[in-house]
């Protein structure tokens, strides 16, 4: 007789930042974990799982991964959206984890096996001033990274998202019951960005891959101008230039620049990006295992993208837990058109709470050969870090109007 799911648990822990983890246990005693973290909306997805999904899972055959995905997606009248898709993603990853453990095989072997020996990673460097930014990028290269995202301060502003003035790592969310407020001025940013990034390119030479993230804050015309101005810098990509809802914006940007474009960390399903892919308006799709319905759905997105020579580059900030990050590394090992995986890195406490088989070495990621996803949860340690409200900041332009994410 096939195995059955006999219990479900949703565990929220905050070892430096909040994570939501789904734990499924089978009658045979096999445990699978899935990540359901939605930065700043953790309790909403925990409730979706506990109140609306967990009761449907009891008694199910855990090997029916695709059927369970279809049941949770098509069976719910209210489809898509970040909360629903993160919940479905958590179930999907937990089921793949159980499947791998049942068969004694690491996830990437179940996804068709390795198509590469190692997965290229990129990480972040930031500094307020340009000389310090050049040093920060160089320091990342010394740690072995071959691809680095560079973010910088803007003269005239006092704050810029992702650029902490006195910290080596940045954390996207800040503790508290309401978002912090930051400043934003597109004109000041556009005056400064080409100079800052050209200085970094001069400093590091031609070989290091450089990336930059505009965090959805430009109009199509501003984004087109920026893309053009950055062509001599030879970026690996320019990310999230315009708000994700207005997809036609990318047509205008595309028509004016050969700078490669990446978008999609906030996309939840293939329906959010199919026009971008089929219209060949982007070069990289950044959807993540956790936010785009798990391994099963991200794989479908990648298959569509493959037809149009659009490559995958999954989102991997600190707010993607080591569980779905691990699943993403397995997928990156097995999916031919994944180009690169973001690896922001984790606080030491996070590594301790989520012991994992995946590893980083010399600019690359390795999934490891533990069965399933190969990431555990130390529940005793997790319970020492209770949920602590934290939010992404919001930004206002200099006249006080709220700007886009
Ligand atoms: C960023 C993230 O990693 C990235 O590319 O855009 O820091 C993003 O802002 C956060 O993950 C939002 O939760
Ligand atoms: Mg980003």
Short mmCIF file of C-alpha atoms and ligand atoms in Angstrom, two decimals:
data_model
loop_
_atom_site.label_atom_id
_atom_site.label_comp_id
_atom_site.label_asym_id
_atom_site.label_seq_id
_atom_site.Cartn_x
_atom_site.Cartn_y
_atom_site.Cartn_z
CA UNK A 1 0.00 0.00 0.00
CA UNK A 2 1.23 3.46 -0.79
CA UNK A 3 2.34 5.80 1.95
CA UNK A 4 0.01 8.53 3.31
CA UNK A 5 0.45 11.98 4.81
CA UNK A 6 -0.54 11.73 8.47
CA UNK A 7 0.44 15.09 9.92
CA UNK A 8 1.19 18.65 8.94
CA UNK A 9 2.82 21.45 10.85
CA UNK A 10 3.60 25.08 10.04
CA UNK A 11 6.66 26.36 11.85
CA UNK A 12 7.52 30.04 12.02
CA UNK A 13 11.00 30.91 13.19
CA UNK A 14 13.03 34.10 13.18
CA UNK A 15 16.77 33.42 13.42
CA UNK A 16 17.61 36.98 12.38
CA UNK A 17 14.62 37.17 10.02
CA UNK A 18 11.26 35.42 9.69
CA UNK A 19 10.78 32.11 7.87
CA UNK A 20 7.65 29.98 7.43
CA UNK A 21 8.25 26.25 6.98
CA UNK A 22 5.72 23.54 6.17
CA UNK A 23 6.49 20.10 7.61
CA UNK A 24 4.67 17.05 6.27
CA UNK A 25 5.04 13.63 7.91
CA UNK A 26 3.98 10.33 6.34
CA UNK A 27 2.70 7.12 7.94
CA UNK A 28 6.12 5.59 7.20
CA UNK A 29 7.72 8.39 9.26
CA UNK A 30 9.21 10.29 6.32
CA UNK A 31 9.37 14.04 6.82
CA UNK A 32 9.30 16.61 4.02
CA UNK A 33 9.91 20.35 4.35
CA UNK A 34 8.71 23.22 2.19
CA UNK A 35 9.37 26.95 2.45
CA UNK A 36 6.36 29.32 2.48
CA UNK A 37 8.09 32.59 3.38
CA UNK A 38 6.59 35.75 1.89
CA UNK A 39 8.62 38.66 3.19
CA UNK A 40 6.46 40.85 5.46
CA UNK A 41 3.34 38.67 4.94
CA UNK A 42 4.49 35.58 6.85
CA UNK A 43 1.37 35.10 8.97
CA UNK A 44 -0.96 35.32 5.98
CA UNK A 45 0.67 32.39 4.23
CA UNK A 46 0.94 30.45 7.51
CA UNK A 47 -2.83 30.82 7.98
CA UNK A 48 -3.51 29.85 4.35
CA UNK A 49 -1.55 26.67 4.96
CA UNK A 50 -2.86 25.86 8.42
CA UNK A 51 -6.48 26.77 7.89
CA UNK A 52 -7.12 25.97 4.24
CA UNK A 53 -4.51 23.56 2.91
CA UNK A 54 -3.33 21.30 5.75
CA UNK A 55 -6.73 19.64 6.26
CA UNK A 56 -6.79 18.67 2.55
CA UNK A 57 -3.44 16.94 2.76
CA UNK A 58 -4.17 14.41 5.50
CA UNK A 59 -4.56 10.94 4.02
CA UNK A 60 -3.13 11.89 0.61
CA UNK A 61 -0.56 9.80 -1.24
CA UNK A 62 2.62 11.94 -1.07
CA UNK A 63 3.92 10.55 -4.37
CA UNK A 64 1.04 12.24 -6.25
CA UNK A 65 2.98 15.49 -6.51
CA UNK A 66 1.48 16.79 -9.75
CA UNK A 67 -2.05 15.79 -8.83
CA UNK A 68 -1.75 17.58 -5.47
CA UNK A 69 -0.44 20.68 -7.25
CA UNK A 70 -3.37 20.64 -9.67
CA UNK A 71 -5.82 20.02 -6.81
CA UNK A 72 -4.58 22.99 -4.81
CA UNK A 73 -4.29 25.28 -7.86
CA UNK A 74 -7.30 24.35 -10.01
CA UNK A 75 -9.46 23.27 -7.10
CA UNK A 76 -9.37 26.71 -5.48
CA UNK A 77 -11.67 29.22 -7.14
CA UNK A 78 -9.27 32.04 -6.11
CA UNK A 79 -6.13 31.29 -8.05
CA UNK A 80 -2.62 32.70 -8.18
CA UNK A 81 -1.30 35.57 -6.09
CA UNK A 82 1.75 35.49 -3.81
CA UNK A 83 0.08 33.92 -0.76
CA UNK A 84 -1.69 31.10 -2.61
CA UNK A 85 1.31 30.29 -4.79
CA UNK A 86 3.78 30.32 -1.89
CA UNK A 87 1.50 27.91 -0.01
CA UNK A 88 1.23 25.61 -3.03
CA UNK A 89 5.00 25.96 -3.52
CA UNK A 90 5.64 24.83 0.06
CA UNK A 91 3.47 21.73 -0.38
CA UNK A 92 5.16 20.96 -3.70
CA UNK A 93 8.70 21.18 -2.29
CA UNK A 94 7.75 19.14 0.79
CA UNK A 95 6.33 16.42 -1.49
CA UNK A 96 9.43 16.40 -3.70
CA UNK A 97 11.47 16.13 -0.50
CA UNK A 98 9.44 13.11 0.66
CA UNK A 99 9.68 11.57 -2.81
CA UNK A 100 13.46 11.86 -2.81
CA UNK A 101 13.74 10.45 0.70
CA UNK A 102 11.42 7.55 -0.20
CA UNK A 103 13.59 6.66 -3.20
CA UNK A 104 16.89 7.52 -1.51
CA UNK A 105 17.73 10.00 -4.29
CA UNK A 106 18.69 13.69 -4.27
CA UNK A 107 16.07 15.91 -5.91
CA UNK A 108 18.17 16.86 -8.96
CA UNK A 109 18.37 13.18 -9.96
CA UNK A 110 14.57 13.01 -9.97
CA UNK A 111 14.40 16.11 -12.17
CA UNK A 112 16.36 14.46 -14.99
CA UNK A 113 19.82 14.43 -13.47
CA UNK A 114 22.66 16.92 -13.60
CA UNK A 115 23.14 18.96 -16.77
CA UNK A 116 26.17 20.74 -15.31
CA UNK A 117 28.91 20.11 -12.79
CA UNK A 118 28.27 23.22 -10.71
CA UNK A 119 25.83 26.09 -10.65
CA UNK A 120 27.11 29.64 -11.14
CA UNK A 121 26.16 31.97 -8.27
CA UNK A 122 26.05 35.73 -7.93
CA UNK A 123 26.05 37.70 -4.75
CA UNK A 124 25.58 41.29 -3.61
CA UNK A 125 28.01 44.13 -2.97
CA UNK A 126 27.00 47.62 -1.93
CA UNK A 127 28.49 50.82 -0.58
CA UNK A 128 27.32 54.38 -0.38
CA UNK A 129 30.40 55.91 -2.07
CA UNK A 130 31.89 54.73 -5.36
CA UNK A 131 35.46 53.96 -4.14
CA UNK A 132 34.05 51.84 -1.30
CA UNK A 133 31.74 50.10 -3.78
CA UNK A 134 34.73 49.21 -6.00
CA UNK A 135 36.41 47.67 -2.95
CA UNK A 136 33.26 45.83 -1.90
CA UNK A 137 32.90 44.26 -5.36
CA UNK A 138 36.60 43.35 -5.37
CA UNK A 139 36.20 41.74 -1.92
CA UNK A 140 33.41 39.54 -3.33
CA UNK A 141 35.69 38.48 -6.17
CA UNK A 142 38.31 37.55 -3.58
CA UNK A 143 35.67 35.31 -1.96
CA UNK A 144 35.50 33.46 -5.28
CA UNK A 145 32.42 35.08 -6.85
CA UNK A 146 32.51 35.51 -10.62
CA UNK A 147 29.32 37.55 -10.70
CA UNK A 148 28.42 40.41 -8.36
CA UNK A 149 25.42 42.72 -8.09
CA UNK A 150 26.52 46.31 -7.33
CA UNK A 151 24.25 48.80 -5.52
CA UNK A 152 25.24 52.30 -4.44
CA UNK A 153 24.16 55.43 -2.61
CA UNK A 154 22.78 58.42 -4.54
CA UNK A 155 24.07 61.95 -3.94
CA UNK A 156 21.29 64.10 -2.50
CA UNK A 157 19.42 61.18 -0.90
CA UNK A 158 19.86 60.03 2.68
CA UNK A 159 18.67 56.44 2.14
CA UNK A 160 18.63 53.98 -0.77
CA UNK A 161 17.04 50.53 -0.63
CA UNK A 162 19.61 47.78 -0.28
CA UNK A 163 22.50 50.10 0.60
CA UNK A 164 23.17 50.15 4.31
CA UNK A 165 25.62 52.81 5.39
CA UNK A 166 27.22 50.87 8.21
CA UNK A 167 26.64 47.14 7.65
CA UNK A 168 28.36 44.54 5.54
CA UNK A 169 25.20 42.54 4.87
CA UNK A 170 21.86 44.12 4.25
CA UNK A 171 18.57 42.66 5.36
CA UNK A 172 15.63 43.64 3.12
CA UNK A 173 13.13 43.81 6.03
CA UNK A 174 13.43 45.90 9.19
CA UNK A 175 11.93 44.92 12.56
CA UNK A 176 8.82 46.73 13.69
CA UNK A 177 5.08 46.75 13.12
CA UNK A 178 5.22 49.17 10.16
CA UNK A 179 7.59 49.63 7.21
CA UNK A 180 10.49 52.05 7.48
CA UNK A 181 10.33 54.97 5.04
CA UNK A 182 13.13 55.68 2.58
CA UNK A 183 13.72 58.33 -0.08
CA UNK A 184 13.75 58.02 -3.82
CA UNK A 185 14.54 60.44 -6.62
CA UNK A 186 14.76 58.97 -10.12
CA UNK A 187 16.50 62.04 -11.56
CA UNK A 188 19.31 61.91 -8.98
CA UNK A 189 19.64 58.16 -9.46
CA UNK A 190 19.80 58.45 -13.26
CA UNK A 191 22.48 61.15 -13.03
CA UNK A 192 24.63 58.98 -10.78
CA UNK A 193 24.11 55.34 -11.80
CA UNK A 194 26.12 55.30 -15.09
CA UNK A 195 29.13 56.96 -13.44
CA UNK A 196 29.09 54.66 -10.40
CA UNK A 197 28.80 51.48 -12.46
CA UNK A 198 31.39 52.64 -15.03
CA UNK A 199 33.84 53.21 -12.16
CA UNK A 200 33.21 49.68 -10.88
CA UNK A 201 33.78 48.24 -14.35
CA UNK A 202 37.05 50.20 -14.70
CA UNK A 203 38.16 48.96 -11.31
CA UNK A 204 37.41 45.24 -11.78
CA UNK A 205 38.28 44.88 -15.47
CA UNK A 206 36.24 43.15 -18.19
CA UNK A 207 35.85 39.61 -16.87
CA UNK A 208 33.84 39.86 -13.67
CA UNK A 209 30.10 39.68 -14.38
CA UNK A 210 28.38 42.80 -13.00
CA UNK A 211 24.67 43.09 -12.29
CA UNK A 212 22.49 45.92 -11.07
CA UNK A 213 18.95 46.03 -9.62
CA UNK A 214 16.68 49.08 -10.11
CA UNK A 215 13.91 47.63 -7.88
CA UNK A 216 10.99 48.56 -10.18
CA UNK A 217 11.39 52.29 -9.72
CA UNK A 218 11.70 53.77 -13.22
CA UNK A 219 9.30 54.76 -15.97
CA UNK A 220 9.79 52.96 -19.32
CA UNK A 221 11.49 56.03 -20.79
CA UNK A 222 13.84 56.40 -17.81
CA UNK A 223 14.64 52.70 -17.94
CA UNK A 224 15.42 52.87 -21.67
CA UNK A 225 17.79 55.78 -21.06
CA UNK A 226 19.51 53.93 -18.23
CA UNK A 227 19.89 50.77 -20.32
CA UNK A 228 21.53 52.80 -23.09
CA UNK A 229 23.81 54.67 -20.73
CA UNK A 230 24.97 51.39 -19.20
CA UNK A 231 25.84 49.63 -22.46
CA UNK A 232 29.58 50.39 -22.14
CA UNK A 233 29.56 48.84 -18.64
CA UNK A 234 28.61 45.48 -20.21
CA UNK A 235 26.23 44.38 -17.46
CA UNK A 236 25.26 40.73 -17.13
CA UNK A 237 21.80 42.18 -16.53
CA UNK A 238 19.82 45.19 -15.44
CA UNK A 239 17.09 44.00 -13.10
CA UNK A 240 13.51 45.10 -12.42
CA UNK A 241 13.74 48.41 -14.25
CA UNK A 242 9.99 49.08 -14.27
CA UNK A 243 7.03 47.99 -12.11
CA UNK A 244 6.19 44.38 -12.83
CA UNK A 245 2.51 44.99 -13.65
CA UNK A 246 3.13 47.06 -16.77
CA UNK A 247 4.66 44.49 -19.05
CA UNK A 248 4.40 46.59 -22.21
CA UNK A 249 6.91 48.92 -20.57
CA UNK A 250 9.60 46.39 -21.31
CA UNK A 251 8.89 46.61 -25.03
CA UNK A 252 9.92 50.25 -25.03
CA UNK A 253 13.01 49.50 -22.95
CA UNK A 254 13.92 46.58 -25.19
CA UNK A 255 13.63 48.65 -28.38
CA UNK A 256 16.18 51.13 -27.10
CA UNK A 257 18.91 49.09 -25.49
CA UNK A 258 20.94 45.91 -25.80
CA UNK A 259 21.61 45.82 -22.06
CA UNK A 260 20.19 42.43 -20.96
CA UNK A 261 17.01 42.66 -18.90
CA UNK A 262 15.98 40.50 -15.94
CA UNK A 263 12.62 40.55 -14.19
CA UNK A 264 10.30 38.26 -12.26
CA UNK A 265 11.16 37.90 -8.58
CA UNK A 266 7.61 39.02 -7.74
CA UNK A 267 5.96 36.80 -10.36
CA UNK A 268 3.91 33.87 -9.06
CA UNK A 269 2.95 31.92 -12.15
CA UNK A 270 3.58 31.38 -15.83
CA UNK A 271 0.61 33.68 -16.50
CA UNK A 272 2.56 36.61 -15.06
CA UNK A 273 5.34 36.30 -17.56
CA UNK A 274 4.32 34.40 -20.68
CA UNK A 275 3.97 37.59 -22.79
CA UNK A 276 7.39 38.74 -21.65
CA UNK A 277 8.86 35.41 -22.68
CA UNK A 278 7.00 34.84 -25.94
CA UNK A 279 7.55 38.48 -26.93
CA UNK A 280 11.26 38.06 -26.19
CA UNK A 281 11.18 41.21 -24.07
CA UNK A 282 13.47 39.88 -21.35
CA UNK A 283 16.65 37.83 -21.17
CA UNK A 284 16.36 36.35 -17.68
CA UNK A 285 13.34 35.26 -15.67
CA UNK A 286 13.86 35.59 -11.92
CA UNK A 287 10.88 33.66 -10.51
CA UNK A 288 11.67 31.66 -7.37
CA UNK A 289 10.73 28.14 -6.27
CA UNK A 290 9.05 29.51 -3.13
CA UNK A 291 6.97 32.23 -4.78
CA UNK A 292 6.10 30.59 -8.10
CA UNK A 293 4.34 27.41 -7.00
CA UNK A 294 7.33 25.23 -6.17
CA UNK A 295 9.66 23.12 -8.26
CA UNK A 296 6.80 21.73 -10.38
CA UNK A 297 5.57 25.11 -11.60
CA UNK A 298 8.95 26.83 -11.93
CA UNK A 299 10.00 23.93 -14.13
CA UNK A 300 7.07 24.68 -16.46
CA UNK A 301 8.05 28.35 -16.58
CA UNK A 302 11.59 27.31 -17.51
CA UNK A 303 10.36 25.01 -20.26
CA UNK A 304 8.40 27.85 -21.85
CA UNK A 305 11.38 30.17 -21.48
CA UNK A 306 13.71 27.64 -23.09
CA UNK A 307 11.80 27.84 -26.37
CA UNK A 308 12.50 31.59 -26.54
CA UNK A 309 16.12 31.50 -25.33
CA UNK A 310 15.14 33.21 -22.10
CA UNK A 311 17.23 31.92 -19.22
CA UNK A 312 16.33 31.25 -15.61
CA UNK A 313 18.02 33.08 -12.75
CA UNK A 314 16.07 32.29 -9.58
CA UNK A 315 15.66 34.84 -6.83
CA UNK A 316 17.84 33.96 -3.82
CA UNK A 317 17.79 36.70 -1.19
CA UNK A 318 17.89 36.05 2.56
CA UNK A 319 14.08 35.99 2.58
CA UNK A 320 14.06 32.75 0.55
CA UNK A 321 14.68 30.12 3.25
CA UNK A 322 17.50 27.55 2.97
CA UNK A 323 14.76 24.96 2.20
CA UNK A 324 13.53 26.50 -1.05
CA UNK A 325 17.01 27.81 -1.77
CA UNK A 326 18.19 24.18 -1.64
CA UNK A 327 15.34 23.14 -3.95
CA UNK A 328 16.40 25.93 -6.31
CA UNK A 329 19.99 24.66 -6.36
CA UNK A 330 18.72 21.17 -7.24
CA UNK A 331 16.61 22.64 -10.04
CA UNK A 332 19.58 24.69 -11.19
CA UNK A 333 21.61 21.51 -11.43
CA UNK A 334 18.97 19.83 -13.61
CA UNK A 335 17.41 22.62 -15.72
CA UNK A 336 19.37 23.33 -18.87
CA UNK A 337 18.33 26.97 -19.22
CA UNK A 338 19.10 28.14 -15.71
CA UNK A 339 22.01 30.52 -16.12
CA UNK A 340 22.81 31.62 -12.60
CA UNK A 341 21.44 31.45 -9.05
CA UNK A 342 21.32 34.47 -6.74
CA UNK A 343 23.06 33.71 -3.45
CA UNK A 344 22.81 36.52 -0.96
CA UNK A 345 24.00 34.30 1.91
CA UNK A 346 22.55 33.79 5.38
CA UNK A 347 23.18 34.80 8.95
CA UNK A 348 25.03 32.04 10.84
CA UNK A 349 21.91 31.40 12.96
CA UNK A 350 19.97 30.53 9.79
CA UNK A 351 22.56 27.91 8.79
CA UNK A 352 22.22 26.41 12.29
CA UNK A 353 18.41 26.29 12.29
CA UNK A 354 18.33 24.79 8.77
CA UNK A 355 21.27 22.33 8.48
CA UNK A 356 21.71 21.71 4.76
CA UNK A 357 23.49 19.50 2.25
CA UNK A 358 23.80 22.25 -0.38
CA UNK A 359 27.01 24.22 -0.31
CA UNK A 360 28.75 27.25 -1.79
CA UNK A 361 32.33 26.97 -3.01
CA UNK A 362 34.43 29.18 -5.21
CA UNK A 363 31.66 31.08 -6.98
CA UNK A 364 29.41 28.06 -7.42
CA UNK A 365 26.65 26.14 -5.67
CA UNK A 366 26.36 22.39 -5.21
CA UNK A 367 23.13 20.59 -4.18
CA UNK A 368 24.84 17.74 -2.33
CA UNK A 369 23.74 14.12 -2.51
CA UNK A 370 21.47 13.84 0.52
CA UNK A 371 18.07 12.33 -0.41
CA UNK A 372 15.31 14.78 -1.31
CA UNK A 373 16.05 18.48 -0.92
CA UNK A 374 18.64 17.77 1.79
CA UNK A 375 17.65 20.55 4.19
CA UNK A 376 16.55 19.88 7.78
CA UNK A 377 14.91 22.02 10.41
CA UNK A 378 16.27 21.96 13.95
CA UNK A 379 12.91 22.51 15.67
CA UNK A 380 14.36 22.94 19.15
CA UNK A 381 16.65 25.71 17.96
CA UNK A 382 13.88 27.20 15.76
CA UNK A 383 11.63 27.56 18.79
CA UNK A 384 14.19 29.85 20.41
CA UNK A 385 13.55 32.45 17.69
CA UNK A 386 9.84 33.38 17.76
CA UNK A 387 8.15 35.39 15.01
CA UNK A 388 9.12 39.04 15.11
CA UNK A 389 7.19 41.41 12.79
CA UNK A 390 9.39 42.94 10.09
CA UNK A 391 8.63 44.73 6.84
CA UNK A 392 10.29 45.82 3.65
CA UNK A 393 10.65 49.60 3.60
CA UNK A 394 8.52 51.87 1.45
CA UNK A 395 10.02 54.77 -0.46
CA UNK A 396 8.70 58.27 -1.10
CA UNK A 397 9.85 60.72 -3.72
CA UNK A 398 11.15 64.06 -2.51
CA UNK A 399 7.68 65.64 -2.65
CA UNK A 400 6.30 62.88 -0.43
CA UNK A 401 4.51 60.73 -3.04
CA UNK A 402 4.88 57.02 -2.53
CA UNK A 403 6.98 55.33 -5.18
CA UNK A 404 6.66 51.87 -6.73
CA UNK A 405 8.19 48.71 -5.56
C1 LIG B 1 16.25 41.91 -4.22
C2 LIG B 1 15.64 41.45 -2.93
O1 LIG B 1 17.48 39.93 -4.26
C3 LIG B 1 17.01 40.82 -4.94
O2 LIG B 1 17.14 40.90 -6.14
O3 LIG B 1 15.40 42.56 -5.10
O4 LIG B 1 16.42 41.99 -1.90
C4 LIG B 1 14.20 41.84 -2.69
O5 LIG B 1 14.07 43.21 -2.58
C5 LIG B 1 13.68 41.15 -1.46
O6 LIG B 1 13.87 39.79 -1.58
C6 LIG B 1 12.21 41.44 -1.22
O7 LIG B 1 11.68 40.59 -0.28
MG1 LIG B 2 15.82 42.07 -7.17
#
